[in-house]
Coordinates of C-alpha atoms and ligand atoms in Angstrom, one line a residue:
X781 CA -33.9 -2.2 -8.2
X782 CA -31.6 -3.9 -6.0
X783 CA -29.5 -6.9 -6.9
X784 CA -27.7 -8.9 -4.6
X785 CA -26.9 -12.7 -3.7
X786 CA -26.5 -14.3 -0.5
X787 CA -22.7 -15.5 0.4
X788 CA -23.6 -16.8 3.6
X789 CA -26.9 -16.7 6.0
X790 CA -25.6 -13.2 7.3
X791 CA -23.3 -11.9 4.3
X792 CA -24.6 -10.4 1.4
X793 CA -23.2 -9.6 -1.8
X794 CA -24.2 -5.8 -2.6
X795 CA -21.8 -5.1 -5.1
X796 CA -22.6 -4.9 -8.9
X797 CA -20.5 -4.9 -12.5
X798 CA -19.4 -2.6 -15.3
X799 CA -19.5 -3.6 -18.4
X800 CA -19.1 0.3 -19.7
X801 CA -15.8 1.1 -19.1
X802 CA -13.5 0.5 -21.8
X803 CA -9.5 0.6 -20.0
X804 CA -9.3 -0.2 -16.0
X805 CA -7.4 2.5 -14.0
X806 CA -7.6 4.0 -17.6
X807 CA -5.2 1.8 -18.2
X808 CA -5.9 -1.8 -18.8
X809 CA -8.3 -2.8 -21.7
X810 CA -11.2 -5.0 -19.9
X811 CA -13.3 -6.4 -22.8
X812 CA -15.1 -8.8 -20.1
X813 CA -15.7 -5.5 -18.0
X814 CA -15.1 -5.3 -14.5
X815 CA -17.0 -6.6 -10.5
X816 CA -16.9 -4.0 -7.4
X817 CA -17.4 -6.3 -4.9
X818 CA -19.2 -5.3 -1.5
X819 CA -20.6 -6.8 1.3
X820 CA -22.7 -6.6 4.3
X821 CA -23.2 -8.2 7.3
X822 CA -26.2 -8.2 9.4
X823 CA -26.0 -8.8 13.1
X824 CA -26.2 -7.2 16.1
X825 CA -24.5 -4.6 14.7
X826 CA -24.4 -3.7 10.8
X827 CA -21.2 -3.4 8.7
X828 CA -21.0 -3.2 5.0
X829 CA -17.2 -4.0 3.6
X830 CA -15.5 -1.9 1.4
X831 CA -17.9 0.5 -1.1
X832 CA -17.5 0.5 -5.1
X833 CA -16.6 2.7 -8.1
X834 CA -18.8 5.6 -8.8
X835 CA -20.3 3.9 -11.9
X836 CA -22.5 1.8 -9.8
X837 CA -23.2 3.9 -6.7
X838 CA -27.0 3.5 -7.9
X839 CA -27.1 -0.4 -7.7
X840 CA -24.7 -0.1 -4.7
X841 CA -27.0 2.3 -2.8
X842 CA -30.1 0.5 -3.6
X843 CA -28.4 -2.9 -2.6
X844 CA -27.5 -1.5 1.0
X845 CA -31.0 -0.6 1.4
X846 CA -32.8 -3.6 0.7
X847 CA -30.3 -5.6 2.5
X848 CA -30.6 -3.2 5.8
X849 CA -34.7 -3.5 5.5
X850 CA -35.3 -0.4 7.7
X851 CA -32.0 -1.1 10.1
X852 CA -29.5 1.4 10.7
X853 CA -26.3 1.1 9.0
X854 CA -23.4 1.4 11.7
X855 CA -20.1 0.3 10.3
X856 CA -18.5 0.8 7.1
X857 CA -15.0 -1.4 6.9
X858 CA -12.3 0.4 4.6
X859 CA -10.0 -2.3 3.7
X860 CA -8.6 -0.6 0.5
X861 CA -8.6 3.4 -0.3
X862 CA -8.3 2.9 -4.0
X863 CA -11.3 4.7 -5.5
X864 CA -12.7 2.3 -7.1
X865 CA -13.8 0.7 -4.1
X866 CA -13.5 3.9 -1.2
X867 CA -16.0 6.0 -3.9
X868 CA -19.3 6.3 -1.8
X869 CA -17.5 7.0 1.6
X870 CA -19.1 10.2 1.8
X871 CA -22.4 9.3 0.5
X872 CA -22.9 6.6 3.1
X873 CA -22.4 8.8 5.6
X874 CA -24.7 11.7 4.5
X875 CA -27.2 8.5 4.2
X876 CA -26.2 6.4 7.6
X877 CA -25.5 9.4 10.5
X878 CA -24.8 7.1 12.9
X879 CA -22.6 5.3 11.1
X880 CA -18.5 4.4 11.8
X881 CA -16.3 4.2 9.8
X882 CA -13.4 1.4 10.5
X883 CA -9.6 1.8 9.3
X884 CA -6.2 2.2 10.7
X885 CA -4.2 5.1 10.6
X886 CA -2.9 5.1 7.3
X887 CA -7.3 5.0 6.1
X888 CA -7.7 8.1 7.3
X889 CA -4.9 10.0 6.0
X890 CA -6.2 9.1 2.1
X891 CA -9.4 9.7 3.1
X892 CA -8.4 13.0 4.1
X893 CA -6.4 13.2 1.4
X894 CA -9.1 12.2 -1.1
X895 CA -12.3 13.6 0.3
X896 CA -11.4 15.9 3.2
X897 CA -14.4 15.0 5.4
X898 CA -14.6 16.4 8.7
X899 CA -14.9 12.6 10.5
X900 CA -15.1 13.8 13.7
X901 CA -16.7 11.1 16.4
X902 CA -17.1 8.7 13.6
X903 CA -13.9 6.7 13.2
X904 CA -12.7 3.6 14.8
X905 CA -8.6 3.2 14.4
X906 CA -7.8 -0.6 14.3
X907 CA -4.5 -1.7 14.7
X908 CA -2.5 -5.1 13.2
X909 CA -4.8 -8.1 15.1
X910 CA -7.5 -6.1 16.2
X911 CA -11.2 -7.1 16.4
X912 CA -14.4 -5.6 16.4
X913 CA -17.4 -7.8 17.5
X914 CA -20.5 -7.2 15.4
X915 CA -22.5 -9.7 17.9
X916 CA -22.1 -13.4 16.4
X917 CA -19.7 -12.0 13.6
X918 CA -16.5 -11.1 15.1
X919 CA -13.7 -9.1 12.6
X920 CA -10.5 -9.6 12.6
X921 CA -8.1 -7.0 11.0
X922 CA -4.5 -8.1 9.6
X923 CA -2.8 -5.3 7.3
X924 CA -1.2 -6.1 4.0
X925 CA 0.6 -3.3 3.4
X926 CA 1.5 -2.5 -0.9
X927 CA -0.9 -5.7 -1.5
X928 CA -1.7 -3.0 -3.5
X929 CA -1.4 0.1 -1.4
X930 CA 0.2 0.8 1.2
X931 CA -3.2 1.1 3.7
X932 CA -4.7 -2.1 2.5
X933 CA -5.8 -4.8 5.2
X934 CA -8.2 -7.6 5.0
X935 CA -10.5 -8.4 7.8
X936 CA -11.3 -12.0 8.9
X937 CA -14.4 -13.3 10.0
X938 CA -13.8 -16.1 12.4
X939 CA -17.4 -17.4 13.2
X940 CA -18.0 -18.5 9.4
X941 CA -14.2 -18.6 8.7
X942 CA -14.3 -15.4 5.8
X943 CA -11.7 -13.6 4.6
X944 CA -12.5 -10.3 3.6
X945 CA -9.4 -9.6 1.0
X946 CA -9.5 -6.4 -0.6
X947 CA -7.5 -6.8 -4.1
X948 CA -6.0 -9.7 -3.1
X949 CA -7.5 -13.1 -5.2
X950 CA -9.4 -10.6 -7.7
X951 CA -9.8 -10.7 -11.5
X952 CA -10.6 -8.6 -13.8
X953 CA -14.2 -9.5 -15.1
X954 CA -18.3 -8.9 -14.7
X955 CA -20.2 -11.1 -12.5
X956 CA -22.9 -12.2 -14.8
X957 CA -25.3 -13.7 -11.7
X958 CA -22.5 -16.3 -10.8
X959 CA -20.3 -14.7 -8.5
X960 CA -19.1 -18.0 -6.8
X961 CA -16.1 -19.9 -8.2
X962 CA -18.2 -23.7 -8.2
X963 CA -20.9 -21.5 -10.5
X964 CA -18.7 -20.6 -13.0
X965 CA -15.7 -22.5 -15.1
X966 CA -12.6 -20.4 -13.8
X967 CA -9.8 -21.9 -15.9
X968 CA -11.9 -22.0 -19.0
X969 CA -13.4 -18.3 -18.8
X970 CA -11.1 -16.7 -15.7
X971 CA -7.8 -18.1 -15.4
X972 CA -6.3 -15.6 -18.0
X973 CA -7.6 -12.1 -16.4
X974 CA -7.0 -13.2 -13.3
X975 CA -3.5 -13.5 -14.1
X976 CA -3.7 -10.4 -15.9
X977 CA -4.8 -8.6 -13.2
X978 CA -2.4 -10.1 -10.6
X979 CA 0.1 -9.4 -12.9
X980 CA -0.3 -5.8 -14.0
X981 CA -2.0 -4.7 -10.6
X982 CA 0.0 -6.7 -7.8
X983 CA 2.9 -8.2 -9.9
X984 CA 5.2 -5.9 -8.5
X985 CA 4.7 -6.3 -4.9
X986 CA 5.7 -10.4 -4.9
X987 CA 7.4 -9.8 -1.4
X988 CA 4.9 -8.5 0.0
X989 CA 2.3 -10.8 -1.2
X990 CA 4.5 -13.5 0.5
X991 CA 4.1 -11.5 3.7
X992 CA 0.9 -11.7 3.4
X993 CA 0.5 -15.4 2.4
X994 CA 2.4 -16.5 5.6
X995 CA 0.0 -14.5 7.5
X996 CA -3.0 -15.9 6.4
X997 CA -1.5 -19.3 6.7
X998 CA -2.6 -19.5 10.0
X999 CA -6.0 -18.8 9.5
X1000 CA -8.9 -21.1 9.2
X1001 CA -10.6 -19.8 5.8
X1002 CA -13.5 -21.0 4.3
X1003 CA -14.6 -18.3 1.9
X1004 CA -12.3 -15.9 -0.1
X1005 CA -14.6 -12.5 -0.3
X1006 CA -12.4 -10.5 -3.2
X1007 CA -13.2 -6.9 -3.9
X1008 CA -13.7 -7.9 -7.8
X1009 CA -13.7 -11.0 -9.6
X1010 CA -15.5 -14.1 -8.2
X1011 CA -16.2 -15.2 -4.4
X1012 CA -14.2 -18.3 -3.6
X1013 CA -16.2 -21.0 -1.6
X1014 CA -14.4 -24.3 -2.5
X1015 CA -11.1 -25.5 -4.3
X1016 CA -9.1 -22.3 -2.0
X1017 CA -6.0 -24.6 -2.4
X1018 CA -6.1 -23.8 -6.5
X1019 CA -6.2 -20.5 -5.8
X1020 CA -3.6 -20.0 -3.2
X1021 CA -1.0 -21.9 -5.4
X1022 CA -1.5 -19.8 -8.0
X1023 CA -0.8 -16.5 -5.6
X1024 CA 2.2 -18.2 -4.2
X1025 CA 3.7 -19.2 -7.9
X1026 CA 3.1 -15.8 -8.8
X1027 CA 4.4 -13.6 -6.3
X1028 CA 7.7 -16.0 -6.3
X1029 CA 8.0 -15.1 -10.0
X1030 CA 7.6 -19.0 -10.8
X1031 CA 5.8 -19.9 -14.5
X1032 CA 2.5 -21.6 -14.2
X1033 CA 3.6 -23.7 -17.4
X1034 CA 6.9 -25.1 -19.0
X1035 CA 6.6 -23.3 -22.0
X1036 CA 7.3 -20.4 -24.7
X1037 CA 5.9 -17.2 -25.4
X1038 CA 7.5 -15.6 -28.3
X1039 CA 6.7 -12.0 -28.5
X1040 CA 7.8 -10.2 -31.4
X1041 CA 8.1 -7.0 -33.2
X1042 CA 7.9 -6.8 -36.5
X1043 CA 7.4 -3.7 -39.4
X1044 CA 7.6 -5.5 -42.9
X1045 CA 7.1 -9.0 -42.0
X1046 CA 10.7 -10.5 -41.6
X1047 CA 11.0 -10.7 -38.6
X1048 CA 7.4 -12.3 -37.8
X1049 CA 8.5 -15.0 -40.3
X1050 CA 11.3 -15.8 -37.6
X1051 CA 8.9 -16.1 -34.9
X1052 CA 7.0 -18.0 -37.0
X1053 CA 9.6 -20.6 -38.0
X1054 CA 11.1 -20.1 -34.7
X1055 CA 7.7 -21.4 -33.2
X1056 CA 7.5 -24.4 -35.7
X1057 CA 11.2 -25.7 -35.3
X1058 CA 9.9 -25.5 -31.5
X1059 CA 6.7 -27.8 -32.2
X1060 CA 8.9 -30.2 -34.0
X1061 CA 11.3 -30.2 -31.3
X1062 CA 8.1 -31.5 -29.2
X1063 CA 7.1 -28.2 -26.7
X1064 CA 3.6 -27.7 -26.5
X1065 CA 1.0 -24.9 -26.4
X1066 CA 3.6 -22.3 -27.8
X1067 CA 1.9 -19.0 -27.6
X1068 CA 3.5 -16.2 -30.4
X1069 CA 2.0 -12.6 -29.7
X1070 CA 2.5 -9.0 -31.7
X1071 CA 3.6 -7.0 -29.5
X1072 CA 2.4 -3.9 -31.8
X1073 CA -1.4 -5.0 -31.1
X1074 CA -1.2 -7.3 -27.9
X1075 CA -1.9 -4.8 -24.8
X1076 CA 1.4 -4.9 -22.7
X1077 CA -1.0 -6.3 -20.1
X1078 CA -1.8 -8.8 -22.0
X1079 CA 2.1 -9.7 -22.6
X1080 CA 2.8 -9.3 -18.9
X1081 CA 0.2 -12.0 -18.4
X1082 CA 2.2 -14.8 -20.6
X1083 CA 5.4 -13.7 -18.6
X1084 CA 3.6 -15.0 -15.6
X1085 CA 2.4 -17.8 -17.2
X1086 CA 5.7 -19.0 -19.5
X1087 CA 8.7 -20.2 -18.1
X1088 CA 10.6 -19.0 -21.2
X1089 CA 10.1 -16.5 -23.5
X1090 CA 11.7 -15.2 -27.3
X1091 CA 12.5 -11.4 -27.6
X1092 CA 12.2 -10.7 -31.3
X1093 CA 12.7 -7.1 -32.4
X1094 CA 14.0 -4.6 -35.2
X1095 CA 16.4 -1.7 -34.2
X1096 CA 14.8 1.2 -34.4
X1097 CA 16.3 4.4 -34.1
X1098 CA 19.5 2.7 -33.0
X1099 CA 17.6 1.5 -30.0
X1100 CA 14.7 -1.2 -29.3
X1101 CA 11.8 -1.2 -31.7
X1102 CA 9.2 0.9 -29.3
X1103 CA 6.6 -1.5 -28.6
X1104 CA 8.7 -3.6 -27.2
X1105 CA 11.1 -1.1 -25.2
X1106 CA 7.7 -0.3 -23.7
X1107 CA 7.0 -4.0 -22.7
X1108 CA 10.9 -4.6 -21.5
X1109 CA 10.2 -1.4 -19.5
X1110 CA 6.9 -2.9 -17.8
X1111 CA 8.9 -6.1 -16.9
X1112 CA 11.5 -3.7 -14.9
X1113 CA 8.6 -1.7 -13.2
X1114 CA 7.5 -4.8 -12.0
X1115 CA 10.3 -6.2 -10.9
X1116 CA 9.3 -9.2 -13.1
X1117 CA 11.8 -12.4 -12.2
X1118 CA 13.3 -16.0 -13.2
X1119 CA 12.9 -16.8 -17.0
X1120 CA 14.5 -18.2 -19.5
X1121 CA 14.7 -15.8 -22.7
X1122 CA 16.2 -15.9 -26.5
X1123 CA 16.4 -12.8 -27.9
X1124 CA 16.3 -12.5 -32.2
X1125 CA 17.2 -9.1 -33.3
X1126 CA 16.8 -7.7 -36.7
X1127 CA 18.5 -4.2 -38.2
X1128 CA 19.0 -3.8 -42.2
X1129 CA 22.3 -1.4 -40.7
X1130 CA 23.7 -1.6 -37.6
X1131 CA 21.4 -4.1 -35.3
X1132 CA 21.8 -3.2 -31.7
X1133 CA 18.5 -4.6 -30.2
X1134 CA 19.7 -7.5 -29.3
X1135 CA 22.5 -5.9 -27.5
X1136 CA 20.2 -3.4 -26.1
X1137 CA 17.2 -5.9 -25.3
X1138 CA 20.1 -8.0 -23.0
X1139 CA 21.1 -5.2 -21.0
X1140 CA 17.8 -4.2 -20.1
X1141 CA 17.4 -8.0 -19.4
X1142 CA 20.7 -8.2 -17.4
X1143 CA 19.1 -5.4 -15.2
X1144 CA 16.3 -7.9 -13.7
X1145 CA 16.7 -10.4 -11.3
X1146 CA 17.3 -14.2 -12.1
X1147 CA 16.8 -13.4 -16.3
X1148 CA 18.7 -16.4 -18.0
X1149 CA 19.5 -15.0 -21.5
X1150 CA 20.5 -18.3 -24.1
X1151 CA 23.0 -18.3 -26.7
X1152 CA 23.4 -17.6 -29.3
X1153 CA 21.4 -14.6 -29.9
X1154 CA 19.7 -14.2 -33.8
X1155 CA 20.9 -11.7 -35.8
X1156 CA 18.5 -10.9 -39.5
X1157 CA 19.8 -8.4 -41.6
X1158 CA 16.9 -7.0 -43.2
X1159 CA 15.8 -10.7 -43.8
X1160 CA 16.7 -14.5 -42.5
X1161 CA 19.0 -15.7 -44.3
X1162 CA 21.2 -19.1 -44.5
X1163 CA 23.1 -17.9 -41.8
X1164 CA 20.5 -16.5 -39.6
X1165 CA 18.8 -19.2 -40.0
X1166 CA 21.2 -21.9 -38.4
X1167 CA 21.3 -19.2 -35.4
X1168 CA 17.5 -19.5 -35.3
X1169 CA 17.7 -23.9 -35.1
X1170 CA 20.9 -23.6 -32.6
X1171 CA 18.1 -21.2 -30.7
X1172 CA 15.1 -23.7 -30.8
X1173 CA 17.6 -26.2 -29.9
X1174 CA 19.0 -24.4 -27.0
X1175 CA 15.0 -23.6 -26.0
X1176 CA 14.2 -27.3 -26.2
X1177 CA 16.9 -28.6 -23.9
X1178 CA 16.6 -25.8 -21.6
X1179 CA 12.8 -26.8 -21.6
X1180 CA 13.2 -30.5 -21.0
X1181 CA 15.3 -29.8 -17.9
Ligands
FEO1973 FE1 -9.4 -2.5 -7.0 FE2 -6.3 -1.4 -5.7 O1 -8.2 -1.3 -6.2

């Protein structure tokens, strides 16, 4: 049975959730599962927006029908290839035969790519600025090219002032019957996989984001029409910030996530005093993860967030303790910018994580490592622990800059 919501008098919402799937892109643990987003506009002309992941091609297919009531179905608008949203391409057109299917260039090379369909007669190439009038509804295309794929464009609806934006603005996240942001409390129950999302899925393409932001500048939006996560109707100010803090790399909050590594405990009780000295010191909302049983997407997500972080790690293997190589590694595939880091290294013989921790750092751009760095052998001791207060103190005045 269908399931839909009305976004405007002649947008629908035909998209659906999964709540099944256990790791996004196989990939990214999503506990609060995950929206395909779709929509459809009836006018003169018909054009559904982007199609969804294969687990809901039922609820998709049943959506489009009960929307259409008996009409023909004659565009289908690929903003983004990814197959999570480009999934059904070939069964709407075994379903709609007169229908076209609207890209540019680069579309309909990955749909080849993906599908090999013969789309003879039944393609309409747009280029940057582009329109295609569907009667009152007019779409405009603008491409934002690695926002995240290379192909991607979002299409703007100038006579109810939508933006149709692909991946951009998403989240991580079913739609459980809200699916506008003035239903739903989005810094109590979003905030965080939205960031997660931005920062695992887009993080790395911050330029190009910018690109895209001074694009849209110019436009008159009222709606933000996501292919996941909630539709944006009110407060688009919030949300642009947020996109323009993190795609310049800037922290969303003047604080410290300490994310350690620890095998027997001593370094954890480091963190852990680390953290304290830190609340005494007077910073806030310190946030200490394990970086052995917090996803890496879940760390990337505090990076975005924290203006300075603490590296603590054992040497293992006469290297970096894995769990967190692995994280420092994500950080550098992501080209991940502009914080303020102390770094607490731990070896019972020969520590070199520290050392090896800051050159990986020293590799990104804008990384400000403090002194002095914290070196346990085996265990704190009265030594190491004067390191650790000259480090909360260096973290504090850094802070209250
Ligand atoms: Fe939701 Fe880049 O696909």
């Amino acid at each position: 049975m269908y399931c839909t919501r009305k976004i405007t008098e002649g947008v629908t919402w035909i998209g659906g959730s999964d709540r099944r799937l256990a790791l996004f892109e196989n990939l990214f643990p999503i506990p609060r599962g995950v929206a395909y987003n779709s929509y459809l506009i009836l006018d003169e002309a018909t054009a559904v927006i982007d199609t969804v992941d294969s687990s809901i091609s039922r609820q998709f297919f049943e959506n489009i029908s009960h929307t259409l009531n008996g009409r023909k179905l004659d565009y289908l608008i690929v903003n983004h290839m990814e197959p999570d949203h480009c999934a059904n391409i070939d069964e709407l057109l075994l379903r709609y035969p007169d229908m076209k299917i609207v890209g540019n260039a680069k579309t309909f090379t990955m749909i080849s790519q993906f599908y090999g369909l013969d789309l003879e007669g039944r393609t309409v190439t747009v280029k940057e600025g582009d329109s295609l009038s569907l009667g009152k509804h007019r779409l405009s295309f603008y491409f934002a090219p690695m926002v995240h794929w290379p192909e991607v464009m979002v299409a703007y609806e100038e006579t109810e002032k939508i933006l149709f934006s692909a991946d951009a603005f998403g989240s991580f996240g079913a739609l459980n019957g809200n699916i506008f942001n003035d239903e739903l409390d989005f810094d109590k129950d979003w905030l965080d996989d939205a960031r997660r999302y931005y920062g695992n899925i887009v993080g790395k393409y911050g330029p190009q984001v910018q690109t895209a932001l001074k694009k849209l500048s110019g436009l008159d939006i009222a709606v933000i029409c996501p292919l996941h996560g909630p539709v944006w109707r009110c407060d688009l100010g919030y949300l642009l910030e947020k996109y323009d803090l993190w795609s310049r790399y800037e922290a969303e909050e003047k604080t410290v996530a300490i994310l350690y590594a620890s095998m027997y405990g001593d370094t954890e009780n480091a963190a852990n005093i680390l953290a304290a000295k830190l609340a005494e010191a007077g910073v806030k909302s310190i946030a200490l993860h394990d970086v052995s049983s917090t996803h890496v997407s879940d760390l990337i997500g505090e990076v975005f967030r924290c203006s300075h972080l603490v590296l603590a790690a054992p040497t293992y293997n006469n290297g970096i303790y894995p769990a967190m190589l692995n994280f420092l590694h994500d950080c550098k595939a992501l080209n991940l910018q502009n914080r303020t880091i102390g770094l607490i290294e731990n070896g019972t013989w020969g520590p070199v994580a520290g050392k090896q921790m800051k050159e990986l750092l020293d590799g990104l751009k804008g990384m400000n490592v403090l002194e002095p760095v914290v070196t346990l052998k085996s265990a704190l001791s009265d030594a190491s622990l004067e390191q650790l207060d000259n480090l909360a103190g260096a973290l504090a005045a850094s802070l209250a800059e």
